[in-house]
mmCIF file of C-alpha atoms in Angstrom:
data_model
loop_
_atom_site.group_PDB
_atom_site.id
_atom_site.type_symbol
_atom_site.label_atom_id
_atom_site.label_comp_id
_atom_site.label_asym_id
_atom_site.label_seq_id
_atom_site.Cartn_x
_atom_site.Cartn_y
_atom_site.Cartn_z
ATOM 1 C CA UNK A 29 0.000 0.000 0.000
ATOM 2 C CA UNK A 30 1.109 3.601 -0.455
ATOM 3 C CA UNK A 31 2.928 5.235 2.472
ATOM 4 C CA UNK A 32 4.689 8.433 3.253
ATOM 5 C CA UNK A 33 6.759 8.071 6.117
ATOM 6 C CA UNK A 34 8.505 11.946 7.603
ATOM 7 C CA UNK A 35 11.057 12.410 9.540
ATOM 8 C CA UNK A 36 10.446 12.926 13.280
ATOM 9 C CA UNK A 37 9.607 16.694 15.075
ATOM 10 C CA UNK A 38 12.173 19.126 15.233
ATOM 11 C CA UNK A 39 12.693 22.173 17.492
ATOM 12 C CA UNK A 40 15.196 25.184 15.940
ATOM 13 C CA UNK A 41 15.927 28.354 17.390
ATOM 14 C CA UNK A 42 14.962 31.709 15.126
ATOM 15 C CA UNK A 43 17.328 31.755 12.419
ATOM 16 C CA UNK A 44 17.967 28.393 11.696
ATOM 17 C CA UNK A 45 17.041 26.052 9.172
ATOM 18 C CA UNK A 46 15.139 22.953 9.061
ATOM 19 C CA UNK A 47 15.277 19.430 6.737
ATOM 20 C CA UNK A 48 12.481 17.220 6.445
ATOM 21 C CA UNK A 49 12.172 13.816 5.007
ATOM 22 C CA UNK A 50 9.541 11.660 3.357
ATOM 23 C CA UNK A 51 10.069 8.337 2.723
ATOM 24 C CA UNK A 52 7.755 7.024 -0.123
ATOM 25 C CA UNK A 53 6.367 3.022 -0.547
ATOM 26 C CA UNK A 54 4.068 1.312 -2.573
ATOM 27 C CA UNK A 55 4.056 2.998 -5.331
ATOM 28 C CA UNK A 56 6.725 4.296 -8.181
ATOM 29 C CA UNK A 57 8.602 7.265 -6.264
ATOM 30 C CA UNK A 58 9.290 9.032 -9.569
ATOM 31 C CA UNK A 59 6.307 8.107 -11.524
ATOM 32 C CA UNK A 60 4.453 11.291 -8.868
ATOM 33 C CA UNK A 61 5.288 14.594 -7.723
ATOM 34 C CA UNK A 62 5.399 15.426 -4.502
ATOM 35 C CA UNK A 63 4.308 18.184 -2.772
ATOM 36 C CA UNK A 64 4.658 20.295 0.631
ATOM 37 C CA UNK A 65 2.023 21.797 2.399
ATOM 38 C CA UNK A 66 1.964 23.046 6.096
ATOM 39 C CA UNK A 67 -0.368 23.217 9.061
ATOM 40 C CA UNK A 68 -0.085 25.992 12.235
ATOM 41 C CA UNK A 69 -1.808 25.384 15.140
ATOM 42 C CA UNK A 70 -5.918 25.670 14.367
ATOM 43 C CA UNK A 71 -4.998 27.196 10.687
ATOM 44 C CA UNK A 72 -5.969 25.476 7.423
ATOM 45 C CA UNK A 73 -3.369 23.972 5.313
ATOM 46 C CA UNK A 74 -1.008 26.403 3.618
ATOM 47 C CA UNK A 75 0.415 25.064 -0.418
ATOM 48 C CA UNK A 76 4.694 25.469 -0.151
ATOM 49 C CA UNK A 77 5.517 23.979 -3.255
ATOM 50 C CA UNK A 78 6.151 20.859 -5.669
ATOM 51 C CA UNK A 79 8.402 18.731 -6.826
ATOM 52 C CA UNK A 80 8.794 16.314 -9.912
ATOM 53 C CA UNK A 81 10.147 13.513 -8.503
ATOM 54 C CA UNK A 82 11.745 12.160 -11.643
ATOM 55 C CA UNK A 83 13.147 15.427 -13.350
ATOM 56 C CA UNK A 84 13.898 17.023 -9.991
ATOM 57 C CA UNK A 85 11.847 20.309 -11.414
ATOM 58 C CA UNK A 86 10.018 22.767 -8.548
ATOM 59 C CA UNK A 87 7.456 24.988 -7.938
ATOM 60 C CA UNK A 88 7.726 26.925 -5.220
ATOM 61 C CA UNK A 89 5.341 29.323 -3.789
ATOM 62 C CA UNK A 90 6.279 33.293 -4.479
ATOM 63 C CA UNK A 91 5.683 33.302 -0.310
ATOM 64 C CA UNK A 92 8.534 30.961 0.422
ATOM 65 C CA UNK A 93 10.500 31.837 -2.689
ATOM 66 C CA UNK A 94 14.329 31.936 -1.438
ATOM 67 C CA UNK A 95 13.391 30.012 1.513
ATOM 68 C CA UNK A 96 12.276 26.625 0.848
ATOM 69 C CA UNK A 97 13.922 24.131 -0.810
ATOM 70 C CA UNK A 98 12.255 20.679 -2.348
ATOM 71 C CA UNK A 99 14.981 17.999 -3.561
ATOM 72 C CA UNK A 100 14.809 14.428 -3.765
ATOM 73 C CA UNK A 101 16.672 11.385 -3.868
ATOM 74 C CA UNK A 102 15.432 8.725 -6.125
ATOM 75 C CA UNK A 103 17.674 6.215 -4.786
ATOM 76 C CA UNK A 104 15.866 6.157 -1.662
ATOM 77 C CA UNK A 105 11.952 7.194 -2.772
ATOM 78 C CA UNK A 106 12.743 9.985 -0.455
ATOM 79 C CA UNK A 107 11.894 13.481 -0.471
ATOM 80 C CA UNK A 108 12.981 16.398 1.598
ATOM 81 C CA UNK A 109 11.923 20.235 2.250
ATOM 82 C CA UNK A 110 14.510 22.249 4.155
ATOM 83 C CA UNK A 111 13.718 25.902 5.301
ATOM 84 C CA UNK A 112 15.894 28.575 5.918
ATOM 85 C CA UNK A 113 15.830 31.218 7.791
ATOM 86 C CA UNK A 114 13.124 30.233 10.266
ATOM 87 C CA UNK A 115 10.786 32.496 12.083
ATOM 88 C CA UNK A 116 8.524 32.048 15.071
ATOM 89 C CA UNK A 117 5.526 32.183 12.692
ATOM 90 C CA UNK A 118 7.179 29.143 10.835
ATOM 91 C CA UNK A 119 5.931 26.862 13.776
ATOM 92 C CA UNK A 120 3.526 23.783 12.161
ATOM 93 C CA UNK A 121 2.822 20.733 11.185
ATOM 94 C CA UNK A 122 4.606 20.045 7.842
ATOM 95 C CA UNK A 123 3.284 17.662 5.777
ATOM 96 C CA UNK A 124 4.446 15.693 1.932
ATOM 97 C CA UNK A 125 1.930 14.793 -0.070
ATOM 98 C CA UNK A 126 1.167 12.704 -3.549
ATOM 99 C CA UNK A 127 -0.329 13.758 -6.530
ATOM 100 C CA UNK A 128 -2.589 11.500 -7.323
ATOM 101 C CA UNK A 129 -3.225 13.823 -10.819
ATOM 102 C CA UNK A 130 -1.066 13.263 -13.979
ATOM 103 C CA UNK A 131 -2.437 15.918 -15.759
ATOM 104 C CA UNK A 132 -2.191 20.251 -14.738
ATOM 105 C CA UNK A 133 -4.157 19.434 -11.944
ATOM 106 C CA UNK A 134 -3.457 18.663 -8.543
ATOM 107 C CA UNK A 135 -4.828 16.813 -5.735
ATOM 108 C CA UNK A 136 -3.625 15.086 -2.620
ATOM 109 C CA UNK A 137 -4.269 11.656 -2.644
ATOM 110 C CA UNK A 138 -1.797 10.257 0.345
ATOM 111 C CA UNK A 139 -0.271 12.372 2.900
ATOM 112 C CA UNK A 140 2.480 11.722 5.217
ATOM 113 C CA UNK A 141 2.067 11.575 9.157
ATOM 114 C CA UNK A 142 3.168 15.090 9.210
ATOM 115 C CA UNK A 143 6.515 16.699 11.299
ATOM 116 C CA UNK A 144 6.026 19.095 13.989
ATOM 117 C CA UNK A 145 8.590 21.960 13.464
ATOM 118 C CA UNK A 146 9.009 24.378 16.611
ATOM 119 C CA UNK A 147 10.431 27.518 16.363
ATOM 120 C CA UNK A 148 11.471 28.717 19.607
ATOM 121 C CA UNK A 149 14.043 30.786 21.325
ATOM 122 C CA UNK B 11 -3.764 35.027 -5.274
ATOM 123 C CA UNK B 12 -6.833 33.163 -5.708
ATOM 124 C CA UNK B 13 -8.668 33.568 -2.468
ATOM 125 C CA UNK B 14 -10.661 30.428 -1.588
ATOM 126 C CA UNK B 15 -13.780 31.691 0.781
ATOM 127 C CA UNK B 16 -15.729 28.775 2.607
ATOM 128 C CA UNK B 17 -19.470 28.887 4.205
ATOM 129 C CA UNK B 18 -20.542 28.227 6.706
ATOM 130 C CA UNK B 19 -17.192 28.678 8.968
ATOM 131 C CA UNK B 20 -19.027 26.363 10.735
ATOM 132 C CA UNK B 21 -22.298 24.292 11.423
ATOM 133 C CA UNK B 22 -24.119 22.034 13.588
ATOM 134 C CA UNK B 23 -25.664 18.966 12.463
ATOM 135 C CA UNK B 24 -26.972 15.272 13.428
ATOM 136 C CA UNK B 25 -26.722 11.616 12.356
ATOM 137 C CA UNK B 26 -28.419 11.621 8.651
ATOM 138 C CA UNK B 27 -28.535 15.232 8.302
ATOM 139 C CA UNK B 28 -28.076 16.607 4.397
ATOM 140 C CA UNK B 29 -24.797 18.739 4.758
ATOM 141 C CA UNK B 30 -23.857 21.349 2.122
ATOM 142 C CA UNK B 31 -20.886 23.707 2.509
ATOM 143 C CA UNK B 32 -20.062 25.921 -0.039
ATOM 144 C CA UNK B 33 -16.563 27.239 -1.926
ATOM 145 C CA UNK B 34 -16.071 30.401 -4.083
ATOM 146 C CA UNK B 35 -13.205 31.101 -5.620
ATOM 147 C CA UNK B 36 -12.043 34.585 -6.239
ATOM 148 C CA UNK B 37 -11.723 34.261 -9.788
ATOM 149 C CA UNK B 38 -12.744 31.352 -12.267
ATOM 150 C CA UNK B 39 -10.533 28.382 -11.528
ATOM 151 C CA UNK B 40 -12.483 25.851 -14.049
ATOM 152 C CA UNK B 41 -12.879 22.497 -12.675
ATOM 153 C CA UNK B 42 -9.299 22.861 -10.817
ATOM 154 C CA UNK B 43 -11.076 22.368 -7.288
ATOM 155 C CA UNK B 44 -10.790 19.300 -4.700
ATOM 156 C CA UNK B 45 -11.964 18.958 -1.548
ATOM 157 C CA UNK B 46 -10.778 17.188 1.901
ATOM 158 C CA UNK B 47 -12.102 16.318 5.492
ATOM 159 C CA UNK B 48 -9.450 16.637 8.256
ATOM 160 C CA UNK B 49 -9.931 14.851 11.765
ATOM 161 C CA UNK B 50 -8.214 16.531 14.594
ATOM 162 C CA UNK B 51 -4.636 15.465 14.975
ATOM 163 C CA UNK B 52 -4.962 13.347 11.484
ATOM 164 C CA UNK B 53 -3.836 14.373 7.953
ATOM 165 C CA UNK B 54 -6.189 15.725 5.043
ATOM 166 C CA UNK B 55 -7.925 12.886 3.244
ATOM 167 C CA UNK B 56 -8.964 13.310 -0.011
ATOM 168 C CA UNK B 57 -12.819 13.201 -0.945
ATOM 169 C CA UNK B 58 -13.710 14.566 -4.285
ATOM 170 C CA UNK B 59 -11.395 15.976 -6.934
ATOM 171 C CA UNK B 60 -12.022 17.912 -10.128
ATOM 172 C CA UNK B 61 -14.935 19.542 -8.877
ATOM 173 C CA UNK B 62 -16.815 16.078 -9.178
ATOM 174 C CA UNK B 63 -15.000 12.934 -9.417
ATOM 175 C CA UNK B 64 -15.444 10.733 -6.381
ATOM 176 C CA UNK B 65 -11.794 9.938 -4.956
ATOM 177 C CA UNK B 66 -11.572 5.906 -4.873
ATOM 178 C CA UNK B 67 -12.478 4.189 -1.735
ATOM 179 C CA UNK B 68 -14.556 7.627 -0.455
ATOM 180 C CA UNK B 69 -18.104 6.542 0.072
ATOM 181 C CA UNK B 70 -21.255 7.594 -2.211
ATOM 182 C CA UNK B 71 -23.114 10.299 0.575
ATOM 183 C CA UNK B 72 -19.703 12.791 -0.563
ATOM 184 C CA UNK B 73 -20.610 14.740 -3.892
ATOM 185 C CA UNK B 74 -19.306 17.470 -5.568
ATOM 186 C CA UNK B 75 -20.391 20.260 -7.957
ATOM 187 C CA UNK B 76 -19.184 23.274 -9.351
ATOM 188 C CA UNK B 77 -17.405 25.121 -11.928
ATOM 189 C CA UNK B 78 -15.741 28.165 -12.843
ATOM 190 C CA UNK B 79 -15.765 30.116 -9.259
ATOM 191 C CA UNK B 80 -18.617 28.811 -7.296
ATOM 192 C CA UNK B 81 -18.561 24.930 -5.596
ATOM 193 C CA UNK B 82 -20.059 22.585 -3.208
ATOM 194 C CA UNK B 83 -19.798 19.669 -1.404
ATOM 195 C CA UNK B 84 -22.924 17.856 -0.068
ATOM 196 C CA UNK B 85 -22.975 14.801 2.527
ATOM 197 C CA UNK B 86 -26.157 13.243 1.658
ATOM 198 C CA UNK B 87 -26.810 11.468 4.681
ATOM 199 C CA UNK B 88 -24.241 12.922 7.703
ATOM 200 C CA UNK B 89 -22.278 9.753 9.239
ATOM 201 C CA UNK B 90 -20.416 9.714 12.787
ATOM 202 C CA UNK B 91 -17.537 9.650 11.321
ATOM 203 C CA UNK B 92 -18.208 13.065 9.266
ATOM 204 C CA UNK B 93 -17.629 15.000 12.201
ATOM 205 C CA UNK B 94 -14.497 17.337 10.845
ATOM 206 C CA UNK B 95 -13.072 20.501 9.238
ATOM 207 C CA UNK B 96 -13.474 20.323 5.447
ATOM 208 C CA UNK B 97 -11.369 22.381 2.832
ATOM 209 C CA UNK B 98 -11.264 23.290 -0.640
ATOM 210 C CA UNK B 99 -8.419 23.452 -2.847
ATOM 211 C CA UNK B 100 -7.653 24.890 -5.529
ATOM 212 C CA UNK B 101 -4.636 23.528 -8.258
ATOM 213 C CA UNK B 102 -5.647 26.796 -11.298
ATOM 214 C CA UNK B 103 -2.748 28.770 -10.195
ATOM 215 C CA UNK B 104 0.505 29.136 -8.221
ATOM 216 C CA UNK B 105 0.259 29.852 -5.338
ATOM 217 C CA UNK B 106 -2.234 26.899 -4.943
ATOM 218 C CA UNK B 107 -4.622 27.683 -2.011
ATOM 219 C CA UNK B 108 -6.747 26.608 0.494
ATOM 220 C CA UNK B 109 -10.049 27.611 1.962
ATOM 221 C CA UNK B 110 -10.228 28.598 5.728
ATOM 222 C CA UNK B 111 -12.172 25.515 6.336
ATOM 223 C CA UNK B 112 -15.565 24.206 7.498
ATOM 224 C CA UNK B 113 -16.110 22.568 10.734
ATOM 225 C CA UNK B 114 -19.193 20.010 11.216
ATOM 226 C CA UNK B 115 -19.979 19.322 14.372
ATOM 227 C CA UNK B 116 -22.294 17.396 16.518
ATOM 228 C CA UNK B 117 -25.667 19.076 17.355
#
């Protein structure tokens, strides 16, 4: 069955930068992009950015732009999100997700467990 | 940015109650619209994307309909396990956004 596995919770101190992971199963790592999408505490979900798994291409949102960065490693069906720079605002849940669409669209059809990022002095 | 505005922000409803929250987009985003139920302390699931299409697996009470700026979702029949916040999505354009969600609760 398809899984996405992340990385476990983090706390960083203001300034600092942050890597997560997302291990994918069950399905063909590279035949999907993956994309990032992140939670705060009682907000809705909030779109970072893609990535094609099997060129490598992004999309990043203009918000994040200079940032975030989406890279994977197809050796491994694993991709990761680091962001720099962090801010006390940057505090969520971070989540990878598949796109289940092959075509311009996207949707979210398997999300990972999600990793907790704290920002705290 | 597309703006993605949800109504109600919230409601109250029972077992086998007909549900119907509501998305507009900001500007026409075709079809380019899914939506997703969220338990607390779970992940988004999928429910219904393009507008319409029935995500596998999702039962038949979720339906979708909609085009160009103004969508819904309708539970036919409202199920214990309904009980959530519910967002749309939209793919049309980078930045892809979210709505500010729906939560159904117990009545």
């Amino acid at each position: 069955q398809v899984q996405l596995v992340q990385s476990g919770a983090e706390v960083k101190k203001p300034g600092a930068s942050v890597k997560v992971s997302c291990k994918a199963s069950g399905h063909t790592f590279t035949g999907y992009y993956t994309h990032w999408v992140r939670q705060a505490p009682g907000q809705g979900p909030e779109w970072m950015g893609w990535i094609n798994a099997n060129s490598g291409d992004t999309k990043y949102a203009p918000k994040f732009q200079g940032r975030v960065t989406l890279t994977r490693d197809t050796s491994s069906s694993t991709a990761y999100m680091e962001l720099s720079g962090l801010r006390s605002d940057d505090t969520a849940l971070y989540y990878c997700a598949r796109d289940g669409s092959h075509t311009a669209m996207s949707y979210f059809d398997y999300w990972g467990q999600g990793t907790l990022v704290t920002v705290s002095s | 940015d597309i703006q993605m505005t949800q109504s109600p922000s919230s409601l109250s409803a029972s077992v086998g109650d007909r549900v119907t929250i509501t998305c507009r987009a900001s500007q026409s985003i075709s079809i380019y619209l899914s939506w997703y139920h969220q338990r607390p302390g779970r992940a988004p699931k999928l429910l219904i994307y393009a507008a319409s299409s029935l995500q596998s697996g999702v039962p038949s009470r979720f339906s979708g309909s909609g085009s160009g700026t103004d969508f819904t979702l309708t539970i036919s029949s409202l199920q214990p396990e309904d009980f959530a916040t519910y967002y749309c999505h939209q793919s049309y354009s980078t930045p892809q956004t979210f709505g500010q969600g729906t939560k159904v609760e117990i009545k």
